[in-house]
GROMACS .gro file of C-alpha atoms in nm:
model
  468
    1UNK     CA    1   3.064  13.298   9.221
    2UNK     CA    2   2.817  13.054   9.338
    3UNK     CA    3   2.852  12.796   9.604
    4UNK     CA    4   2.709  12.455   9.710
    5UNK     CA    5   2.684  12.524  10.080
    6UNK     CA    6   2.488  12.858  10.196
    7UNK     CA    7   2.403  12.980  10.530
    8UNK     CA    8   2.171  13.252  10.618
    9UNK     CA    9   2.143  13.455  10.942
   10UNK     CA   10   2.068  13.791  11.063
   11UNK     CA   11   2.413  13.822  11.227
   12UNK     CA   12   2.713  13.695  11.049
   13UNK     CA   13   3.052  13.575  11.112
   14UNK     CA   14   3.228  13.929  11.092
   15UNK     CA   15   3.147  14.290  11.166
   16UNK     CA   16   3.298  14.608  11.059
   17UNK     CA   17   3.399  14.912  11.267
   18UNK     CA   18   3.466  15.271  11.107
   19UNK     CA   19   3.758  15.394  11.287
   20UNK     CA   20   3.805  15.784  11.312
   21UNK     CA   21   4.059  15.769  11.015
   22UNK     CA   22   3.803  15.615  10.791
   23UNK     CA   23   3.943  15.289  10.780
   24UNK     CA   24   3.727  14.983  10.843
   25UNK     CA   25   3.824  14.731  11.119
   26UNK     CA   26   3.703  14.371  11.074
   27UNK     CA   27   3.601  14.181  11.408
   28UNK     CA   28   3.569  13.809  11.381
   29UNK     CA   29   3.220  13.672  11.554
   30UNK     CA   30   3.202  13.340  11.775
   31UNK     CA   31   2.927  13.105  11.865
   32UNK     CA   32   2.821  12.769  11.751
   33UNK     CA   33   2.720  12.839  11.395
   34UNK     CA   34   3.054  12.988  11.320
   35UNK     CA   35   3.238  12.673  11.477
   36UNK     CA   36   3.018  12.448  11.301
   37UNK     CA   37   3.072  12.605  10.963
   38UNK     CA   38   3.444  12.572  11.005
   39UNK     CA   39   3.394  12.200  11.018
   40UNK     CA   40   3.329  12.178  10.639
   41UNK     CA   41   3.703  12.361  10.581
   42UNK     CA   42   3.782  12.637  10.375
   43UNK     CA   43   3.807  12.463  10.049
   44UNK     CA   44   3.430  12.398  10.036
   45UNK     CA   45   3.370  12.738   9.926
   46UNK     CA   46   3.069  12.801  10.152
   47UNK     CA   47   2.886  13.148  10.143
   48UNK     CA   48   2.733  13.308  10.438
   49UNK     CA   49   2.448  13.562  10.365
   50UNK     CA   50   2.378  13.797  10.652
   51UNK     CA   51   2.261  14.160  10.728
   52UNK     CA   52   2.449  14.475  10.787
   53UNK     CA   53   2.382  14.562  11.131
   54UNK     CA   54   2.569  14.875  11.204
   55UNK     CA   55   2.742  15.169  11.019
   56UNK     CA   56   3.051  15.015  10.974
   57UNK     CA   57   2.881  14.694  10.800
   58UNK     CA   58   2.702  14.929  10.588
   59UNK     CA   59   2.985  15.118  10.501
   60UNK     CA   60   3.166  14.800  10.402
   61UNK     CA   61   2.895  14.720  10.184
   62UNK     CA   62   2.897  15.064  10.014
   63UNK     CA   63   3.277  14.997   9.959
   64UNK     CA   64   3.247  14.666   9.832
   65UNK     CA   65   3.481  14.565  10.126
   66UNK     CA   66   3.405  14.215  10.257
   67UNK     CA   67   3.544  13.873  10.373
   68UNK     CA   68   3.577  13.585  10.135
   69UNK     CA   69   3.261  13.396  10.170
   70UNK     CA   70   3.060  13.629  10.340
   71UNK     CA   71   2.774  13.824  10.153
   72UNK     CA   72   2.644  14.110  10.369
   73UNK     CA   73   2.315  14.285  10.289
   74UNK     CA   74   2.255  14.658  10.340
   75UNK     CA   75   1.867  14.555  10.396
   76UNK     CA   76   1.762  14.940  10.403
   77UNK     CA   77   1.943  14.997  10.084
   78UNK     CA   78   1.756  14.709   9.909
   79UNK     CA   79   1.428  14.737  10.064
   80UNK     CA   80   1.389  15.083  10.193
   81UNK     CA   81   1.487  15.304  10.487
   82UNK     CA   82   1.389  15.154  10.822
   83UNK     CA   83   1.307  14.806  10.685
   84UNK     CA   84   1.569  14.650  10.900
   85UNK     CA   85   1.483  14.809  11.228
   86UNK     CA   86   1.094  14.742  11.171
   87UNK     CA   87   1.194  14.376  11.091
   88UNK     CA   88   1.426  14.307  11.353
   89UNK     CA   89   1.303  14.504  11.644
   90UNK     CA   90   0.954  14.542  11.532
   91UNK     CA   91   0.872  14.174  11.452
   92UNK     CA   92   1.140  13.942  11.515
   93UNK     CA   93   1.226  14.054  11.862
   94UNK     CA   94   0.921  14.221  11.983
   95UNK     CA   95   0.664  13.973  11.842
   96UNK     CA   96   0.807  13.646  11.734
   97UNK     CA   97   1.059  13.620  12.023
   98UNK     CA   98   0.805  13.721  12.275
   99UNK     CA   99   0.560  13.464  12.127
  100UNK     CA  100   0.787  13.145  12.138
  101UNK     CA  101   0.941  13.242  12.483
  102UNK     CA  102   0.563  13.324  12.593
  103UNK     CA  103   0.672  13.662  12.749
  104UNK     CA  104   0.347  13.885  12.682
  105UNK     CA  105   0.126  14.020  12.968
  106UNK     CA  106  -0.172  13.933  12.774
  107UNK     CA  107  -0.407  14.177  12.941
  108UNK     CA  108  -0.255  14.453  12.781
  109UNK     CA  109  -0.028  14.285  12.491
  110UNK     CA  110   0.003  14.225  12.204
  111UNK     CA  111  -0.200  14.465  11.999
  112UNK     CA  112  -0.197  14.346  11.638
  113UNK     CA  113  -0.315  14.688  11.464
  114UNK     CA  114  -0.229  14.862  11.162
  115UNK     CA  115   0.125  14.984  11.276
  116UNK     CA  116   0.200  14.590  11.326
  117UNK     CA  117   0.067  14.524  10.955
  118UNK     CA  118   0.311  14.797  10.849
  119UNK     CA  119   0.594  14.613  11.038
  120UNK     CA  120   0.502  14.270  10.918
  121UNK     CA  121   0.532  14.408  10.550
  122UNK     CA  122   0.904  14.509  10.646
  123UNK     CA  123   0.943  14.164  10.778
  124UNK     CA  124   0.855  14.031  10.446
  125UNK     CA  125   1.073  14.269  10.277
  126UNK     CA  126   1.360  14.183  10.484
  127UNK     CA  127   1.299  13.789  10.444
  128UNK     CA  128   1.264  13.855  10.044
  129UNK     CA  129   1.602  14.031  10.050
  130UNK     CA  130   1.763  13.733  10.192
  131UNK     CA  131   1.564  13.474   9.954
  132UNK     CA  132   1.704  13.676   9.653
  133UNK     CA  133   2.057  13.689   9.759
  134UNK     CA  134   2.060  13.316   9.852
  135UNK     CA  135   1.901  13.246   9.499
  136UNK     CA  136   2.184  13.470   9.350
  137UNK     CA  137   2.454  13.312   9.514
  138UNK     CA  138   2.367  12.923   9.493
  139UNK     CA  139   2.481  12.673   9.253
  140UNK     CA  140   2.234  12.446   9.102
  141UNK     CA  141   2.097  12.192   9.371
  142UNK     CA  142   2.296  12.392   9.640
  143UNK     CA  143   2.238  12.317  10.026
  144UNK     CA  144   2.104  12.630  10.193
  145UNK     CA  145   2.074  12.632  10.581
  146UNK     CA  146   1.856  12.943  10.698
  147UNK     CA  147   1.885  13.052  11.050
  148UNK     CA  148   1.615  13.115  11.297
  149UNK     CA  149   1.298  13.333  11.381
  150UNK     CA  150   1.428  13.643  11.183
  151UNK     CA  151   1.403  13.438  10.882
  152UNK     CA  152   1.092  13.230  10.872
  153UNK     CA  153   0.951  13.342  10.547
  154UNK     CA  154   1.268  13.301  10.357
  155UNK     CA  155   1.257  12.934  10.288
  156UNK     CA  156   0.901  12.962  10.113
  157UNK     CA  157   1.023  13.260   9.913
  158UNK     CA  158   1.359  13.081   9.805
  159UNK     CA  159   1.152  12.774   9.726
  160UNK     CA  160   0.954  12.979   9.478
  161UNK     CA  161   1.252  13.134   9.347
  162UNK     CA  162   1.486  12.822   9.333
  163UNK     CA  163   1.299  12.477   9.319
  164UNK     CA  164   1.624  12.308   9.256
  165UNK     CA  165   1.769  12.390   9.604
  166UNK     CA  166   1.797  12.190   9.915
  167UNK     CA  167   1.656  12.418  10.163
  168UNK     CA  168   1.680  12.371  10.548
  169UNK     CA  169   1.590  12.594  10.829
  170UNK     CA  170   1.681  12.553  11.197
  171UNK     CA  171   1.507  12.728  11.501
  172UNK     CA  172   1.741  12.822  11.793
  173UNK     CA  173   1.450  12.929  11.991
  174UNK     CA  174   1.147  12.725  12.153
  175UNK     CA  175   0.848  12.698  11.962
  176UNK     CA  176   0.529  12.825  12.107
  177UNK     CA  177   0.241  12.560  12.186
  178UNK     CA  178  -0.054  12.602  11.961
  179UNK     CA  179  -0.256  12.786  12.204
  180UNK     CA  180   0.008  13.067  12.265
  181UNK     CA  181   0.089  13.041  11.883
  182UNK     CA  182  -0.261  13.121  11.826
  183UNK     CA  183  -0.220  13.484  11.981
  184UNK     CA  184  -0.100  13.555  11.603
  185UNK     CA  185  -0.347  13.691  11.364
  186UNK     CA  186  -0.487  13.381  11.165
  187UNK     CA  187  -0.325  13.509  10.825
  188UNK     CA  188   0.008  13.581  10.994
  189UNK     CA  189   0.027  13.229  11.176
  190UNK     CA  190  -0.057  13.072  10.825
  191UNK     CA  191   0.189  13.264  10.647
  192UNK     CA  192   0.469  13.205  10.886
  193UNK     CA  193   0.412  12.833  10.914
  194UNK     CA  194   0.396  12.796  10.519
  195UNK     CA  195   0.715  13.016  10.485
  196UNK     CA  196   0.892  12.754  10.710
  197UNK     CA  197   0.744  12.468  10.519
  198UNK     CA  198   0.900  12.572  10.206
  199UNK     CA  199   1.222  12.396  10.356
  200UNK     CA  200   1.290  12.041  10.264
  201UNK     CA  201   1.382  12.013  10.643
  202UNK     CA  202   1.319  12.183  10.947
  203UNK     CA  203   1.557  12.156  11.250
  204UNK     CA  204   1.487  12.216  11.614
  205UNK     CA  205   1.689  12.204  11.928
  206UNK     CA  206   1.475  11.962  12.132
  207UNK     CA  207   1.181  11.721  12.055
  208UNK     CA  208   0.952  11.935  12.253
  209UNK     CA  209   0.997  12.227  12.051
  210UNK     CA  210   0.983  12.017  11.739
  211UNK     CA  211   0.643  11.850  11.875
  212UNK     CA  212   0.504  12.219  11.925
  213UNK     CA  213   0.580  12.331  11.584
  214UNK     CA  214   0.421  12.018  11.433
  215UNK     CA  215   0.113  12.064  11.646
  216UNK     CA  216   0.083  12.421  11.531
  217UNK     CA  217   0.111  12.325  11.184
  218UNK     CA  218  -0.173  12.053  11.250
  219UNK     CA  219  -0.392  12.316  11.400
  220UNK     CA  220  -0.335  12.600  11.135
  221UNK     CA  221  -0.230  12.452  10.796
  222UNK     CA  222  -0.334  12.064  10.846
  223UNK     CA  223   0.019  11.925  10.880
  224UNK     CA  224   0.375  11.951  10.816
  225UNK     CA  225   0.325  11.806  10.443
  226UNK     CA  226   0.653  11.641  10.277
  227UNK     CA  227   0.872  11.893  10.505
  228UNK     CA  228   1.127  11.655  10.720
  229UNK     CA  229   1.145  11.749  11.096
  230UNK     CA  230   1.445  11.687  11.273
  231UNK     CA  231   1.614  11.752  11.627
  232UNK     CA  232   1.989  11.855  11.677
  233UNK     CA  233   2.068  11.939  12.040
  234UNK     CA  234   2.366  12.177  11.992
  235UNK     CA  235   2.633  12.092  12.263
  236UNK     CA  236   2.934  12.279  12.405
  237UNK     CA  237   3.258  12.282  12.219
  238UNK     CA  238   3.471  12.100  12.499
  239UNK     CA  239   3.826  12.148  12.336
  240UNK     CA  240   3.768  12.528  12.300
  241UNK     CA  241   3.626  12.573  12.636
  242UNK     CA  242   3.915  12.368  12.809
  243UNK     CA  243   4.172  12.555  12.647
  244UNK     CA  244   4.042  12.909  12.659
  245UNK     CA  245   3.940  12.852  13.040
  246UNK     CA  246   4.307  12.787  13.116
  247UNK     CA  247   4.460  13.111  12.954
  248UNK     CA  248   4.637  13.373  13.142
  249UNK     CA  249   4.356  13.621  13.123
  250UNK     CA  250   4.112  13.395  13.284
  251UNK     CA  251   4.374  13.314  13.589
  252UNK     CA  252   4.393  13.686  13.627
  253UNK     CA  253   4.002  13.721  13.641
  254UNK     CA  254   3.991  13.419  13.873
  255UNK     CA  255   4.229  13.599  14.120
  256UNK     CA  256   4.029  13.894  14.101
  257UNK     CA  257   3.687  13.735  14.172
  258UNK     CA  258   3.830  13.540  14.467
  259UNK     CA  259   3.937  13.885  14.629
  260UNK     CA  260   3.581  14.021  14.554
  261UNK     CA  261   3.418  13.695  14.717
  262UNK     CA  262   3.661  13.750  15.026
  263UNK     CA  263   3.713  13.425  15.189
  264UNK     CA  264   3.856  13.077  15.109
  265UNK     CA  265   3.567  12.901  15.248
  266UNK     CA  266   3.285  13.089  15.077
  267UNK     CA  267   3.082  12.908  14.849
  268UNK     CA  268   2.966  13.057  14.511
  269UNK     CA  269   2.664  13.084  14.307
  270UNK     CA  270   2.696  13.178  13.992
  271UNK     CA  271   2.487  13.296  13.689
  272UNK     CA  272   2.595  13.430  13.325
  273UNK     CA  273   2.323  13.587  13.098
  274UNK     CA  274   2.224  13.854  12.902
  275UNK     CA  275   1.955  14.085  13.043
  276UNK     CA  276   1.694  13.925  12.827
  277UNK     CA  277   1.356  13.906  12.966
  278UNK     CA  278   1.330  13.526  12.918
  279UNK     CA  279   1.658  13.452  13.113
  280UNK     CA  280   1.441  13.524  13.448
  281UNK     CA  281   1.739  13.718  13.625
  282UNK     CA  282   1.502  13.901  13.868
  283UNK     CA  283   1.346  13.595  14.018
  284UNK     CA  284   1.682  13.434  14.066
  285UNK     CA  285   1.797  13.698  14.264
  286UNK     CA  286   1.464  13.715  14.456
  287UNK     CA  287   1.541  13.329  14.524
  288UNK     CA  288   1.877  13.411  14.639
  289UNK     CA  289   1.728  13.673  14.884
  290UNK     CA  290   1.482  13.419  15.011
  291UNK     CA  291   1.756  13.164  15.077
  292UNK     CA  292   1.947  13.430  15.300
  293UNK     CA  293   1.605  13.495  15.474
  294UNK     CA  294   1.493  13.137  15.526
  295UNK     CA  295   1.837  12.965  15.585
  296UNK     CA  296   2.032  13.231  15.805
  297UNK     CA  297   2.322  12.974  15.812
  298UNK     CA  298   2.419  13.077  15.467
  299UNK     CA  299   2.462  13.438  15.558
  300UNK     CA  300   2.843  13.551  15.528
  301UNK     CA  301   2.902  13.185  15.361
  302UNK     CA  302   2.779  13.204  14.993
  303UNK     CA  303   2.839  13.490  14.738
  304UNK     CA  304   2.590  13.506  14.425
  305UNK     CA  305   2.819  13.627  14.127
  306UNK     CA  306   2.569  13.753  13.867
  307UNK     CA  307   2.673  13.853  13.546
  308UNK     CA  308   2.389  14.009  13.335
  309UNK     CA  309   2.501  14.179  13.040
  310UNK     CA  310   2.290  14.419  12.875
  311UNK     CA  311   2.088  14.301  12.597
  312UNK     CA  312   1.863  14.474  12.333
  313UNK     CA  313   1.893  14.829  12.507
  314UNK     CA  314   1.729  14.980  12.212
  315UNK     CA  315   1.388  14.847  12.344
  316UNK     CA  316   1.221  15.000  12.649
  317UNK     CA  317   1.102  14.698  12.815
  318UNK     CA  318   1.481  14.574  12.816
  319UNK     CA  319   1.615  14.888  12.958
  320UNK     CA  320   1.354  14.870  13.239
  321UNK     CA  321   1.424  14.509  13.309
  322UNK     CA  322   1.802  14.585  13.314
  323UNK     CA  323   1.741  14.853  13.578
  324UNK     CA  324   1.534  14.623  13.778
  325UNK     CA  325   1.811  14.369  13.798
  326UNK     CA  326   2.056  14.611  13.946
  327UNK     CA  327   1.778  14.769  14.188
  328UNK     CA  328   1.713  14.409  14.306
  329UNK     CA  329   2.078  14.351  14.344
  330UNK     CA  330   2.129  14.662  14.540
  331UNK     CA  331   1.859  14.595  14.784
  332UNK     CA  332   1.997  14.237  14.887
  333UNK     CA  333   2.336  14.385  14.940
  334UNK     CA  334   2.151  14.680  15.156
  335UNK     CA  335   1.975  14.435  15.365
  336UNK     CA  336   2.227  14.164  15.429
  337UNK     CA  337   2.569  14.280  15.336
  338UNK     CA  338   2.824  14.364  15.608
  339UNK     CA  339   3.165  14.519  15.589
  340UNK     CA  340   3.341  14.200  15.503
  341UNK     CA  341   3.068  14.024  15.281
  342UNK     CA  342   2.891  14.124  14.986
  343UNK     CA  343   2.612  13.887  14.906
  344UNK     CA  344   2.594  13.979  14.538
  345UNK     CA  345   2.854  14.070  14.300
  346UNK     CA  346   2.674  14.208  13.992
  347UNK     CA  347   2.864  14.277  13.681
  348UNK     CA  348   2.708  14.413  13.369
  349UNK     CA  349   3.011  14.469  13.141
  350UNK     CA  350   3.064  14.156  12.899
  351UNK     CA  351   3.396  13.983  12.964
  352UNK     CA  352   3.412  13.633  12.840
  353UNK     CA  353   3.739  13.577  13.006
  354UNK     CA  354   3.549  13.654  13.341
  355UNK     CA  355   3.257  13.441  13.257
  356UNK     CA  356   3.494  13.135  13.214
  357UNK     CA  357   3.666  13.219  13.543
  358UNK     CA  358   3.334  13.211  13.720
  359UNK     CA  359   3.248  12.887  13.551
  360UNK     CA  360   3.584  12.724  13.708
  361UNK     CA  361   3.499  12.899  14.051
  362UNK     CA  362   3.130  12.796  14.080
  363UNK     CA  363   2.993  12.580  14.345
  364UNK     CA  364   2.660  12.625  14.213
  365UNK     CA  365   2.514  12.744  13.860
  366UNK     CA  366   2.190  12.886  13.867
  367UNK     CA  367   2.021  12.858  13.501
  368UNK     CA  368   1.644  12.931  13.560
  369UNK     CA  369   1.506  13.085  13.231
  370UNK     CA  370   1.140  13.118  13.156
  371UNK     CA  371   1.181  12.948  12.837
  372UNK     CA  372   1.498  12.896  12.642
  373UNK     CA  373   1.574  12.708  12.328
  374UNK     CA  374   1.868  12.535  12.454
  375UNK     CA  375   2.110  12.763  12.698
  376UNK     CA  376   2.452  12.678  12.648
  377UNK     CA  377   2.551  12.823  12.989
  378UNK     CA  378   2.394  12.510  13.153
  379UNK     CA  379   2.626  12.295  12.937
  380UNK     CA  380   2.952  12.499  12.939
  381UNK     CA  381   2.974  12.517  13.317
  382UNK     CA  382   3.013  12.143  13.396
  383UNK     CA  383   3.281  12.115  13.085
  384UNK     CA  384   3.512  12.373  13.268
  385UNK     CA  385   3.425  12.356  13.642
  386UNK     CA  386   3.749  12.302  13.833
  387UNK     CA  387   3.601  12.106  14.146
  388UNK     CA  388   3.248  12.012  14.019
  389UNK     CA  389   2.951  12.223  14.008
  390UNK     CA  390   2.587  12.158  14.125
  391UNK     CA  391   2.332  12.269  13.842
  392UNK     CA  392   2.011  12.417  13.929
  393UNK     CA  393   1.837  12.418  13.584
  394UNK     CA  394   1.481  12.536  13.491
  395UNK     CA  395   1.257  12.252  13.349
  396UNK     CA  396   1.186  12.512  13.078
  397UNK     CA  397   1.512  12.521  12.938
  398UNK     CA  398   1.579  12.317  12.630
  399UNK     CA  399   1.884  12.176  12.788
  400UNK     CA  400   1.672  12.006  13.068
  401UNK     CA  401   1.594  11.733  12.788
  402UNK     CA  402   1.942  11.631  12.823
  403UNK     CA  403   2.070  11.742  13.160
  404UNK     CA  404   1.789  11.714  13.378
  405UNK     CA  405   1.850  11.402  13.523
  406UNK     CA  406   2.161  11.512  13.706
  407UNK     CA  407   2.042  11.881  13.782
  408UNK     CA  408   1.841  12.022  14.060
  409UNK     CA  409   1.522  12.104  13.856
  410UNK     CA  410   1.318  12.399  13.925
  411UNK     CA  411   0.982  12.558  13.817
  412UNK     CA  412   1.128  12.903  13.705
  413UNK     CA  413   0.823  13.093  13.845
  414UNK     CA  414   0.856  12.938  14.204
  415UNK     CA  415   1.111  13.162  14.397
  416UNK     CA  416   1.051  12.956  14.714
  417UNK     CA  417   1.129  12.623  14.568
  418UNK     CA  418   1.431  12.792  14.384
  419UNK     CA  419   1.573  12.911  14.708
  420UNK     CA  420   1.508  12.555  14.826
  421UNK     CA  421   1.693  12.429  14.524
  422UNK     CA  422   1.977  12.648  14.596
  423UNK     CA  423   2.013  12.518  14.942
  424UNK     CA  424   2.000  12.145  14.824
  425UNK     CA  425   2.262  12.231  14.565
  426UNK     CA  426   2.505  12.408  14.806
  427UNK     CA  427   2.445  12.142  15.072
  428UNK     CA  428   2.524  11.866  14.798
  429UNK     CA  429   2.819  11.635  14.901
  430UNK     CA  430   3.125  11.687  14.717
  431UNK     CA  431   3.157  11.335  14.574
  432UNK     CA  432   2.786  11.349  14.456
  433UNK     CA  433   2.854  11.669  14.271
  434UNK     CA  434   3.168  11.556  14.107
  435UNK     CA  435   2.982  11.262  13.954
  436UNK     CA  436   2.718  11.465  13.861
  437UNK     CA  437   2.945  11.711  13.706
  438UNK     CA  438   3.107  11.449  13.509
  439UNK     CA  439   2.797  11.314  13.371
  440UNK     CA  440   2.669  11.684  13.271
  441UNK     CA  441   2.974  11.740  13.098
  442UNK     CA  442   2.950  11.414  12.899
  443UNK     CA  443   2.587  11.507  12.794
  444UNK     CA  444   2.651  11.858  12.733
  445UNK     CA  445   2.947  11.780  12.489
  446UNK     CA  446   2.760  11.471  12.307
  447UNK     CA  447   2.696  11.702  12.001
  448UNK     CA  448   2.973  11.970  11.942
  449UNK     CA  449   2.916  12.258  11.717
  450UNK     CA  450   3.122  12.102  11.422
  451UNK     CA  451   2.922  11.779  11.449
  452UNK     CA  452   2.581  11.962  11.501
  453UNK     CA  453   2.632  12.174  11.167
  454UNK     CA  454   2.752  11.851  10.960
  455UNK     CA  455   2.493  11.620  11.097
  456UNK     CA  456   2.229  11.892  10.983
  457UNK     CA  457   2.412  11.919  10.623
  458UNK     CA  458   2.394  11.553  10.556
  459UNK     CA  459   2.028  11.498  10.683
  460UNK     CA  460   1.928  11.820  10.442
  461UNK     CA  461   2.114  11.658  10.130
  462UNK     CA  462   1.933  11.334  10.205
  463UNK     CA  463   1.605  11.446  10.266
  464UNK     CA  464   1.340  11.413  10.002
  465UNK     CA  465   1.252  11.743   9.847
  466UNK     CA  466   0.882  11.888   9.831
  467UNK     CA  467   1.015  12.051   9.505
  468UNK     CA  468   1.024  11.707   9.347
   0.00000   0.00000   0.00000
C-alpha cells in the first residue's frame, strides 16, 4: 500500500524485544517526531520507514511482523553484513556528529584514510536502502520527510528515483560552520551537500544552523540552488509534560529525591542529560566544585542532582567519558561531603518519572552543552517547575536563540564563569525567578511537536520543486 505522507529516520516509533519464549514484544517510542506525526491522524495512512536496530527488530522483519504504517528495514540483509554498524557508528556518530558538534581533538583526529572510505561506502549503501524503500512506498506526488544526519544522502538518491515526490529533510543537530565542515574530505563534503540539496526543502532548528548550512553550500557547491531553507524550533509538549509530571510515580520519585537531598531548606541544581560528549557534563561538575570552593556559604546548602544516562556505550570514547563523569562526582563528594550532606547525587539509570520529579524540584537547571541542536531539557524544566526555576544556559545551545533573554548565559568552556552563573542563579530573588520561568515556559511551548510537524508538512507541499 502506497502512502501520501512518509517519514524516514534511523530510529522508528516502535522497537521489538525477543522474549525467552520466542515471542516478540512491541515497545512504543516517544519523542517530538512521534508526537508530531500523530497530529495528522490515523486516517492519513502515513508510513514511517526506519532501520531495524536490534535482534528483536531484525527478527520482526524476518517474520514479517510489523505495526501498521511502519516499514522497518534490515539494512544488513539488504546491503551486506556490517553495513548498519559502519554507517551508524562509523560515519554518522563518529564523523558527522563530531563535525557538527565540533568535538574533534584536531592534533590527532580525524583521520580520513582507506578505512574511512570503506565506512563511507557503507553510509552510501545505508542511505540507498532508505531511498529505495521510500520510492517503493510513496504514492505519486507524496510528501517525504527525511530526518537527520544519518540520512543526508537519501534526498538526492530519492530524487533520482522519484522526481515526482515532494522531499524534505530536517536536521536535528547543529550545522558546522564552513571552516569546521572543511575538515571533511572535499569530495565527501560535496557529496553530502549535494545529497541534502536533492530535497525540495531543508529544515533546521535555528537560524544559526540554517545560516551555517547555507554558508557551507556557498563555499563548496556554489549555493543552495532552488532548495528552500526553513527554520522550525521544536518546542516542548506542554499538555503532555504537565499531565505526566503530576502522576503518582513522579510524586513517589519526588519524595525519594527530597529524602536524598536531606533538608527542606536546601536548594537544588539539576541537570538531565545523556552521557553524550557534547552535553559537557564534566565541566558542569567542575563548575559546581568551583562554586563550593569559591563560595563556601553554599556548602551544606545546595545539592547538585545530576542525571547522566549512559549513551553510545559501544563507542570507547563514550565509555571513557561516562567513567570520567562518575569519577569527578565521587571526587566532589569525597572532598566536600559530610555525614548529613552529599553534594552530588549522580544517577545513571534512565528514569523518565525521576527526571520529571527533578524538573519540579529544581531551583536551578544547568544546561551547558558545548553545542546542541536545540536541547529540549532547557525547554521542559520551566514548563513543569513547581515554584520557578532559574535556567543557566549555554550560548551554544540551539534553545538559546529563544530562551537566552531570560536565562543566565554561560560560555560552556569557562568553568569559573559557570560557577559564578550558578551562584547568580541560586541567589536570584523568588519573584524574579518566577517571572522568568513564566516567560521561559511561554517561549518553550511556542511550537509544540504537533504544530512543528504540520508546519513542515505544509511548507514542503507549498515549496517550489527542483524537479520541475
